[in-house]
Each structure stands twice: as C-alpha cells, then as structure tokens.
Short mmCIF file of N, CA and C in Angstrom, two decimals:
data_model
loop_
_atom_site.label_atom_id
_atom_site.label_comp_id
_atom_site.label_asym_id
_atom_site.label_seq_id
_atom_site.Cartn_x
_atom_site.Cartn_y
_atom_site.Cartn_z
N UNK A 1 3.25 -4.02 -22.17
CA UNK A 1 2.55 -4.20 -20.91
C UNK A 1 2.33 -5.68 -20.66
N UNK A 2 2.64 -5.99 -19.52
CA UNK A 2 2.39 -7.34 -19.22
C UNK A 2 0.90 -7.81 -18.85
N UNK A 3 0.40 -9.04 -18.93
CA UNK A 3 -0.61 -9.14 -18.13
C UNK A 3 -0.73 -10.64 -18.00
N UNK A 4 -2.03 -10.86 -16.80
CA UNK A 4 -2.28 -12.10 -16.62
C UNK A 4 -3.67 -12.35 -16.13
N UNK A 5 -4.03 -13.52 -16.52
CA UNK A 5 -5.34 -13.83 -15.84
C UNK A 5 -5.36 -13.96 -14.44
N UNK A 6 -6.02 -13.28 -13.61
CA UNK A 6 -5.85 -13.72 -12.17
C UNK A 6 -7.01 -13.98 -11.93
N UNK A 7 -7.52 -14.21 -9.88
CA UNK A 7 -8.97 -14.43 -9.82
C UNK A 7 -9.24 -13.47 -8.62
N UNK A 8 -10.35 -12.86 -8.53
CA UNK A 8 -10.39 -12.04 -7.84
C UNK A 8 -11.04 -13.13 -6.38
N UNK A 9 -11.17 -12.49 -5.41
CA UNK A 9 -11.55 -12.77 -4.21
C UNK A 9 -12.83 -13.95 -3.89
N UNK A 10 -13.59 -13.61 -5.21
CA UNK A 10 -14.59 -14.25 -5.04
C UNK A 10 -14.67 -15.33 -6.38
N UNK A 11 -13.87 -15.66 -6.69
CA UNK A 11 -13.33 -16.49 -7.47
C UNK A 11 -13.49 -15.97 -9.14
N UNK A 12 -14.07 -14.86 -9.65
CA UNK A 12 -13.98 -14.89 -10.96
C UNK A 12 -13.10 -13.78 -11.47
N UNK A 13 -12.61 -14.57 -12.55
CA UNK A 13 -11.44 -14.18 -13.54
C UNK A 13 -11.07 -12.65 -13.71
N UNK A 14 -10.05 -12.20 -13.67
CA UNK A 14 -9.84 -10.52 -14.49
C UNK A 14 -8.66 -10.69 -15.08
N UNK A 15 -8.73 -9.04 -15.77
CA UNK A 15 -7.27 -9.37 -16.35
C UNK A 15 -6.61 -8.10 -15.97
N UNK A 16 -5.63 -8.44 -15.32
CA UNK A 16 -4.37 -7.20 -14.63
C UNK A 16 -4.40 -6.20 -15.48
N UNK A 17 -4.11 -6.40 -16.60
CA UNK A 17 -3.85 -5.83 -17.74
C UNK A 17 -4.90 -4.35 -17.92
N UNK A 18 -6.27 -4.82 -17.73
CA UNK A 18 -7.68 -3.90 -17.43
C UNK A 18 -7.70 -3.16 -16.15
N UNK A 19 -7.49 -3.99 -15.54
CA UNK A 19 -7.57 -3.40 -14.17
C UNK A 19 -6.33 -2.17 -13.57
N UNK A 20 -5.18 -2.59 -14.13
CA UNK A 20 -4.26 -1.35 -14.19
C UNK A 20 -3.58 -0.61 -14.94
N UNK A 21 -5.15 0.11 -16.09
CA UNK A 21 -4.32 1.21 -16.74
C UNK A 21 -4.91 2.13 -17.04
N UNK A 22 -5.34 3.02 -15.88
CA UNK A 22 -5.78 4.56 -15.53
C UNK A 22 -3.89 5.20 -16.00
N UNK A 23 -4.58 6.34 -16.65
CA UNK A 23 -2.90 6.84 -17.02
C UNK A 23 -2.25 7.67 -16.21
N UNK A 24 -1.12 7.57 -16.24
CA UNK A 24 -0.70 8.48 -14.95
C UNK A 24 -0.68 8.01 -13.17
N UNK A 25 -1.58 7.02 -13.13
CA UNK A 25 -1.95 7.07 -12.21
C UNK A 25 -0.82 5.47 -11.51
N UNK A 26 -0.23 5.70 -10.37
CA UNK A 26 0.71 5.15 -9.99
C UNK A 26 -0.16 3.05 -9.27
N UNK A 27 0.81 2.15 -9.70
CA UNK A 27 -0.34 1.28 -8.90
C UNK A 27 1.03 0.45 -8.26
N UNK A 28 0.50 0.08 -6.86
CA UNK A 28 1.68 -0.62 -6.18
C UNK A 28 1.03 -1.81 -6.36
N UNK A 29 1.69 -3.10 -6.65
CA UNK A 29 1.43 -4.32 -6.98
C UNK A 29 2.62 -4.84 -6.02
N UNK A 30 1.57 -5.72 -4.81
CA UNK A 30 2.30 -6.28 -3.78
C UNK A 30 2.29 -7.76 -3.56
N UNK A 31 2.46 -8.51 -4.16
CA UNK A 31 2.67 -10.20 -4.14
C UNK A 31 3.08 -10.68 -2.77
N UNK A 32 2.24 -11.95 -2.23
CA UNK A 32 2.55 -12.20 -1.25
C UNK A 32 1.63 -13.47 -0.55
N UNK A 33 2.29 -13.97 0.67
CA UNK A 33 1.46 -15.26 0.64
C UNK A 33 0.77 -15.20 1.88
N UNK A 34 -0.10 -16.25 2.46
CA UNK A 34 -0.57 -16.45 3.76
C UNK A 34 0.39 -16.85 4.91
N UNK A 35 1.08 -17.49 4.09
CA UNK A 35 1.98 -18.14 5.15
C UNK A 35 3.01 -17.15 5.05
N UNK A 36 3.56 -16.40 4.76
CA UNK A 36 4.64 -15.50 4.68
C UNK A 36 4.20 -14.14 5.61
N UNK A 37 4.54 -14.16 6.69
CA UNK A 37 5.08 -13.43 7.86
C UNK A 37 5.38 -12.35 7.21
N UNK A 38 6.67 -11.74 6.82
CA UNK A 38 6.53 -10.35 6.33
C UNK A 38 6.21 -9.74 5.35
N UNK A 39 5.42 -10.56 4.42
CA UNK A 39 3.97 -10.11 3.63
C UNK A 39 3.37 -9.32 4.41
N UNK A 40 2.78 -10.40 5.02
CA UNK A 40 1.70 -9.44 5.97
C UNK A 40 1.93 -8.42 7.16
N UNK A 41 3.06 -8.53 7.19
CA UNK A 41 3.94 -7.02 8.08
C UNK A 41 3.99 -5.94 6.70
N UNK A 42 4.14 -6.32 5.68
CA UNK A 42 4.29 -5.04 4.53
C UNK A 42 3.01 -4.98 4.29
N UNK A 43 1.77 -5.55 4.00
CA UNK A 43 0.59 -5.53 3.80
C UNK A 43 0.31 -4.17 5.22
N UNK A 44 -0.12 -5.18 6.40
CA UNK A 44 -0.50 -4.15 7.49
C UNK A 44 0.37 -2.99 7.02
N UNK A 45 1.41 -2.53 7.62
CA UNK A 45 1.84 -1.52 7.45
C UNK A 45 1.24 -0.23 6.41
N UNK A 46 1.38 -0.98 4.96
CA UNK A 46 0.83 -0.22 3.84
C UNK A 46 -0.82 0.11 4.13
N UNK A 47 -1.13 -0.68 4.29
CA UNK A 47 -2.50 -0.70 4.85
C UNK A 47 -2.81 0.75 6.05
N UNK A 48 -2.02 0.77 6.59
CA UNK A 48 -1.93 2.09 7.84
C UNK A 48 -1.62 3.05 7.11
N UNK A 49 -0.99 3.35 5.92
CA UNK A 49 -0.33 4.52 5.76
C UNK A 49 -1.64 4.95 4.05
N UNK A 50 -1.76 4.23 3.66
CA UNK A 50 -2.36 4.12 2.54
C UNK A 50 -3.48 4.97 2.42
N UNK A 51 -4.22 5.29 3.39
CA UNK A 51 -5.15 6.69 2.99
C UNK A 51 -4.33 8.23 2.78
N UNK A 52 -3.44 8.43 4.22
CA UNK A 52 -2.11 9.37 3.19
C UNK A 52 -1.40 9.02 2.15
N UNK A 53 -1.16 8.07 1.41
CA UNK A 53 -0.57 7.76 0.19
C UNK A 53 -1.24 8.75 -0.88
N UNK A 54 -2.92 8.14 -0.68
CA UNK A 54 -3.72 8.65 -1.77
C UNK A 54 -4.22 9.74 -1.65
N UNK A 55 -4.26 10.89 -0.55
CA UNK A 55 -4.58 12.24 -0.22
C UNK A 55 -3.13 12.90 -0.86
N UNK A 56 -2.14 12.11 -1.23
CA UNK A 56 -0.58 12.83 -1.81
C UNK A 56 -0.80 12.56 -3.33
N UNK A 57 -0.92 11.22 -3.33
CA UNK A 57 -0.80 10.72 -4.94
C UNK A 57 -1.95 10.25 -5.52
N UNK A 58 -2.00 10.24 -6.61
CA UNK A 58 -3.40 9.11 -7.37
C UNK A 58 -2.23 8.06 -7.55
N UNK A 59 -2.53 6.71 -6.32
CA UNK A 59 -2.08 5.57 -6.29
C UNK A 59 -3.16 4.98 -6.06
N UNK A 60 -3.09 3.31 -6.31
CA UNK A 60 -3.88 2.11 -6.08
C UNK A 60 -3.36 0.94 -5.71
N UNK A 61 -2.99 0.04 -4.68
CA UNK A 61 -2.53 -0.37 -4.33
C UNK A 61 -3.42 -1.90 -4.30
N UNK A 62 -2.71 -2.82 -4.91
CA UNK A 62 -3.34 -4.25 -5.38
C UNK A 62 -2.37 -5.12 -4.81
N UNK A 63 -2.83 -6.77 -4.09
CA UNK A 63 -2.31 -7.24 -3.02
C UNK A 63 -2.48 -8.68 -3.96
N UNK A 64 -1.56 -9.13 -4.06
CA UNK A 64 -1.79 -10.19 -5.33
C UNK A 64 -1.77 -11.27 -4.60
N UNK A 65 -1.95 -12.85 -4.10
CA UNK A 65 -1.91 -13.99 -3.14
C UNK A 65 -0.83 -14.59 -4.29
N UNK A 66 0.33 -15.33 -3.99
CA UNK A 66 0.78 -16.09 -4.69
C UNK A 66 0.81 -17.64 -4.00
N UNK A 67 -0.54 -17.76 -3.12
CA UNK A 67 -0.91 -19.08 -2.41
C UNK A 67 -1.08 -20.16 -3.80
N UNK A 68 -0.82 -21.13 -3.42
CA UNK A 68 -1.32 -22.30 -4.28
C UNK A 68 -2.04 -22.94 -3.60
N UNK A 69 -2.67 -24.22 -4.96
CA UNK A 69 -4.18 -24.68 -4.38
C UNK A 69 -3.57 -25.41 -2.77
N UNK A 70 -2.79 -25.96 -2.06
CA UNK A 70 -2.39 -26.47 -0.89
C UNK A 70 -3.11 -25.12 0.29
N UNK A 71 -2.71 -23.70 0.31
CA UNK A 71 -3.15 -22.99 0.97
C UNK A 71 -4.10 -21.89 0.42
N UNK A 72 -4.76 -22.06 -1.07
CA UNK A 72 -5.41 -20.90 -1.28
C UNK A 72 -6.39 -20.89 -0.79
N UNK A 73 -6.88 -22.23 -0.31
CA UNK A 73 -8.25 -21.80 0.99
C UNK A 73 -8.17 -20.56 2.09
N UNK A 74 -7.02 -20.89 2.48
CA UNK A 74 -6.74 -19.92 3.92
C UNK A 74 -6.94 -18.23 3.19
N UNK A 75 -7.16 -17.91 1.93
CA UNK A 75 -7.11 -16.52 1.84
C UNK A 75 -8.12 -15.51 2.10
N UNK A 76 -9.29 -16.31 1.41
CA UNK A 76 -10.36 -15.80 2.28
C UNK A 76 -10.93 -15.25 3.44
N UNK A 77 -10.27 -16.17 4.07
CA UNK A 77 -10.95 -16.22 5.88
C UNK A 77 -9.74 -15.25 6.26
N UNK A 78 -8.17 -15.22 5.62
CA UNK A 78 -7.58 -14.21 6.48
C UNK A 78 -8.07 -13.03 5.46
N UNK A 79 -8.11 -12.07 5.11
CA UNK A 79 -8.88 -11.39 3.95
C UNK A 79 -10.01 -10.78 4.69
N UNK A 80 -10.97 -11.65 5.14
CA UNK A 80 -12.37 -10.85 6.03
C UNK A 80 -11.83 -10.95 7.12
N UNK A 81 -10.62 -11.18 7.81
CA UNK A 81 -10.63 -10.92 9.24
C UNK A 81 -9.60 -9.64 9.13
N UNK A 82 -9.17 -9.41 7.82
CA UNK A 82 -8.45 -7.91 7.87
C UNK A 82 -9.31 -6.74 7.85
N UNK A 83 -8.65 -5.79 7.89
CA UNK A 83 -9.07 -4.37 7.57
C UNK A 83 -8.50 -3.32 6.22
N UNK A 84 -7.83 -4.19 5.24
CA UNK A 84 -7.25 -3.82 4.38
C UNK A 84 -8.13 -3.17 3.15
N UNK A 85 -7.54 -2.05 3.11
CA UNK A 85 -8.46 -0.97 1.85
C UNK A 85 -8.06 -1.27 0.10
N UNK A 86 -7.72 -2.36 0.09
CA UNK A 86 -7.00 -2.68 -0.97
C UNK A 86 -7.56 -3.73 -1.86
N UNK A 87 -7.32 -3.62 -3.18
CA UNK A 87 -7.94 -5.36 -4.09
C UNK A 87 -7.05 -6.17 -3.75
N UNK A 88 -7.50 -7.15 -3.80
CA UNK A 88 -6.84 -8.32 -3.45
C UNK A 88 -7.39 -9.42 -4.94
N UNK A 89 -6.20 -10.25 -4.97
CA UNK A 89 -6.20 -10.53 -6.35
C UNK A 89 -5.36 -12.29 -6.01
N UNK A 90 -5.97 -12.95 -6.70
CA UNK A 90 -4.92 -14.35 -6.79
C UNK A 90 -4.35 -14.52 -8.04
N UNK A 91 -3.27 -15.46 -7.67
CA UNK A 91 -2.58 -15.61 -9.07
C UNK A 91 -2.04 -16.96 -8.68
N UNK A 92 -3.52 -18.36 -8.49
CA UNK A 92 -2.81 -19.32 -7.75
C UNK A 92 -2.09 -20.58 -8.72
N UNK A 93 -1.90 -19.90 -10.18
CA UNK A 93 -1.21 -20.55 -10.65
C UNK A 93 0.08 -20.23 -11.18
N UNK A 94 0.26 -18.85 -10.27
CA UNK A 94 1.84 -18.33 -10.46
C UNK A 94 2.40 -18.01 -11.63
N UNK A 95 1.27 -17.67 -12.77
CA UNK A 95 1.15 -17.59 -13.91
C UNK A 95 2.36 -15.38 -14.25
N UNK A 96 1.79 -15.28 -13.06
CA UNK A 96 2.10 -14.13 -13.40
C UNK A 96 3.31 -13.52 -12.58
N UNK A 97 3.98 -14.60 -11.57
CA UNK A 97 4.80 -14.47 -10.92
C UNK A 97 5.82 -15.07 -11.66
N UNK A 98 5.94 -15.97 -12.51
CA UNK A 98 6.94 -16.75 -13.35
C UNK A 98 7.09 -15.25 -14.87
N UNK A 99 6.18 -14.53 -15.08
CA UNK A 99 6.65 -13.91 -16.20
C UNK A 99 7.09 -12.83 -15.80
N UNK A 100 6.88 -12.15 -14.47
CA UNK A 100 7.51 -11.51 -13.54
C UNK A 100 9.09 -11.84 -13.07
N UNK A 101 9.26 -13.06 -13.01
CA UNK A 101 10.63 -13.64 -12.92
C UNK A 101 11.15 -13.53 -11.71
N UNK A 102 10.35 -13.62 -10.67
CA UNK A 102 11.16 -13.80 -9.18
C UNK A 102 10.93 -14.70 -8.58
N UNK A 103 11.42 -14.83 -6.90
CA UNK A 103 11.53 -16.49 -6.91
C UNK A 103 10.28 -16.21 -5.74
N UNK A 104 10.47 -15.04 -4.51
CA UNK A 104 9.79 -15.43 -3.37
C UNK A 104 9.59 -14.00 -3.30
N UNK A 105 8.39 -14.26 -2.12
CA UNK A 105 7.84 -13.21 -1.47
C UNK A 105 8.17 -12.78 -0.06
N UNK A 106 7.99 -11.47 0.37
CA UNK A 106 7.18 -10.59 -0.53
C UNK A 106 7.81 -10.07 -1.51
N UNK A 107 7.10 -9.56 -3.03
CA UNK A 107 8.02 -8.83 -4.01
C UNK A 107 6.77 -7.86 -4.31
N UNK A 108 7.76 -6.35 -4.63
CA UNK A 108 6.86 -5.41 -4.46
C UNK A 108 6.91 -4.39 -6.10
N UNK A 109 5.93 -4.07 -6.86
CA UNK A 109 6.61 -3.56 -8.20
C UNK A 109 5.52 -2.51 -8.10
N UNK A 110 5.91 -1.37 -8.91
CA UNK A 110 5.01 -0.21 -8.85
C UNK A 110 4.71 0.23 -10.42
N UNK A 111 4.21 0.08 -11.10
CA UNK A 111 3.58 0.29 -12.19
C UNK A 111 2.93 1.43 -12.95
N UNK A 112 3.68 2.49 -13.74
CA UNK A 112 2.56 3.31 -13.77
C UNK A 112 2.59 3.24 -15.67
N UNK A 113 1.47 3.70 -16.23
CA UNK A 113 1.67 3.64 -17.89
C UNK A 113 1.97 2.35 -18.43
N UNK A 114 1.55 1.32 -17.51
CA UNK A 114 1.85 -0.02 -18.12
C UNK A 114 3.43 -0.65 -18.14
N UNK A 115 4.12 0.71 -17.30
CA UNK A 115 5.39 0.24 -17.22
C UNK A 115 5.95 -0.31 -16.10
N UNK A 116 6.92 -1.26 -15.70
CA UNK A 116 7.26 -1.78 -14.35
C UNK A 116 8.32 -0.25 -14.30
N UNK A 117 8.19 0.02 -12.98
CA UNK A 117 8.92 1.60 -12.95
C UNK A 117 9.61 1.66 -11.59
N UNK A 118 9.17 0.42 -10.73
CA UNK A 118 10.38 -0.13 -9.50
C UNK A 118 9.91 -1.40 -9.02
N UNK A 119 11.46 -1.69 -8.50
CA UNK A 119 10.50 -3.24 -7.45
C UNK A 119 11.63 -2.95 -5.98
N UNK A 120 10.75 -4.00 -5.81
CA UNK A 120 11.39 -4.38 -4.17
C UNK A 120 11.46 -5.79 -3.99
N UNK A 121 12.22 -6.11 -3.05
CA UNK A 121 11.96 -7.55 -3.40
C UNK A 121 12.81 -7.82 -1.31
N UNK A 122 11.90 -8.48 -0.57
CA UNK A 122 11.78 -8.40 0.52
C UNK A 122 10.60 -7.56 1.40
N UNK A 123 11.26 -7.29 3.05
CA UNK A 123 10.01 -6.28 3.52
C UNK A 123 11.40 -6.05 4.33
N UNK A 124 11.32 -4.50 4.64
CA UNK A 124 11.65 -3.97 5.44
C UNK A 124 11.06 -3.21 6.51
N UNK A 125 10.99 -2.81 7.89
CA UNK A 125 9.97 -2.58 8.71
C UNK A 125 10.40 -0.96 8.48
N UNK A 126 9.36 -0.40 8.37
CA UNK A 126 8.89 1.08 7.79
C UNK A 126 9.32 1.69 6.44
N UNK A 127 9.65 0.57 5.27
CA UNK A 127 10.18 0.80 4.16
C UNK A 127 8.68 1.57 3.61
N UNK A 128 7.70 1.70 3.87
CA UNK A 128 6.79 2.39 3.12
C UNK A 128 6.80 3.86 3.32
N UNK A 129 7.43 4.19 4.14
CA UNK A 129 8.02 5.80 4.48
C UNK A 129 8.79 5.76 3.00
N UNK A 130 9.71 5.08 2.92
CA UNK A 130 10.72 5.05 1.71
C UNK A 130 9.95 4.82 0.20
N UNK A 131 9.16 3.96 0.63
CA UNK A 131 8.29 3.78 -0.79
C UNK A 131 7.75 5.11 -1.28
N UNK A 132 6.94 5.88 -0.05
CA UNK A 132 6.27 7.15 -0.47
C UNK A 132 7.01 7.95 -1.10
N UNK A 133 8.25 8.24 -0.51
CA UNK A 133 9.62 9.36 -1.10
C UNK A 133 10.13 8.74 -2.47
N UNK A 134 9.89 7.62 -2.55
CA UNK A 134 10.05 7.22 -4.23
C UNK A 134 9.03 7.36 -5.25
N UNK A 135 7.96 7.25 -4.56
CA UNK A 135 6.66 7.38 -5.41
C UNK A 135 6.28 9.08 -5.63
N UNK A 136 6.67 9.93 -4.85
CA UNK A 136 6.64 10.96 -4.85
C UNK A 136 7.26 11.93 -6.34
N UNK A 137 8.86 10.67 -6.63
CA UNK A 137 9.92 11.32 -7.21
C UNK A 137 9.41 10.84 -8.90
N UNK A 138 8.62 9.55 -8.72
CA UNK A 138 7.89 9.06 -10.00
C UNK A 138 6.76 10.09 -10.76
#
C-alpha cells in the first residue's frame, strides 16, 4: 500500500494511508489542480453524480490539489465557493504524485484493499457514467 503525507484543507497533516482503508470499500482518488480546467469539469461532474454513486456502492471519493506553493493559496477560496461532497486533500509537495508516477492532471485512480485497481489519466465529458459501469464490475 502506498502512502503519503498530505494536508488537509485546513492545513494539518494526514496520512492517505489511514484515511483509505475501510475494506472493501471502493475510494476514487482524483488529483487535480486550480488552474486545470478539466479537473474541475471531472470534479463538478463527479460531484453531480456522486450521491447515486454511493446509494449503488460503498465508495468515497477524495479530491487531492496537486497546486504548489505559487497557487496553493487559490484552493481554499475555490473549495468554499464549491458545493463539492467530497475530502479534499493537498499534496503541495507532489510527494505523492511523483511515487504515483504521472506527469499531469487530471489523473484519476480508484483504490480498493490498498490496491491501485484502475486509473485514468485525462477527463472526458460524461466519463463518470463509464467510471460507475467499472466500479460496478470491481
């Protein structure tokens, strides 16, 4: 199982590692930035569909910032001007995106048992229809 120190919203420390390992239980881990446009088209979106997600599945869906210190101010303020039902998590030293091994966002991995068990890597507009029919088959 991988893990990393991240910071939560209000600046203090957790560890991924704790935070996602209910067993069985499916967790979408969605990386992504402020400045990145279809982040936040896959964010919203998931965000709309995400109370039927969890009336189907025991999922949890965690929204990781891979802002650095240049824009991790801006996360906050966009954050309370959302409506998103989701943790939100930083990782503004990319600590956990480098052992992850990808280059850019958005990148999308679904986790269940401590195992990486899919990714995505882009946004497609209504790919969370598709996500559900995969998460379904997990």
């Amino acid at each position: 199982m991988f893990d990393a120190d991240l910071k939560d919203i209000q600046g203090n420390s957790v560890s991924l590692k704790k935070e996602i390992q209910e067993k069985d239980k499916l967790y979408v881990l969605s990386f992504w930035a402020t400045w990145c446009a279809p982040c936040l088209s896959e964010l919203e979106s998931i965000n709309d569909v995400y109370q039927d997600w969890k009336k189907e599945l025991n999922v949890e869906v965690v929204a990781i910032s891979t802002d650095d210190s240049r824009t991790i101010s801006r996360v906050k303020p966009l954050i309370n001007g959302k409506d998103w039902d989701f943790t939100v998590f930083l990782d503004t030293n990319n600590d956990l995106k480098r052992k992850l091994g990808f280059q850019s966002v958005p990148y999308l991995i679904i986790v269940k048992n401590g195992e990486i068990i899919y990714t995505q890597n882009g946004y497609v507009p209504n790919s969370e229809t598709l996500l559900l029919e995969k998460m379904k088959k997990l």
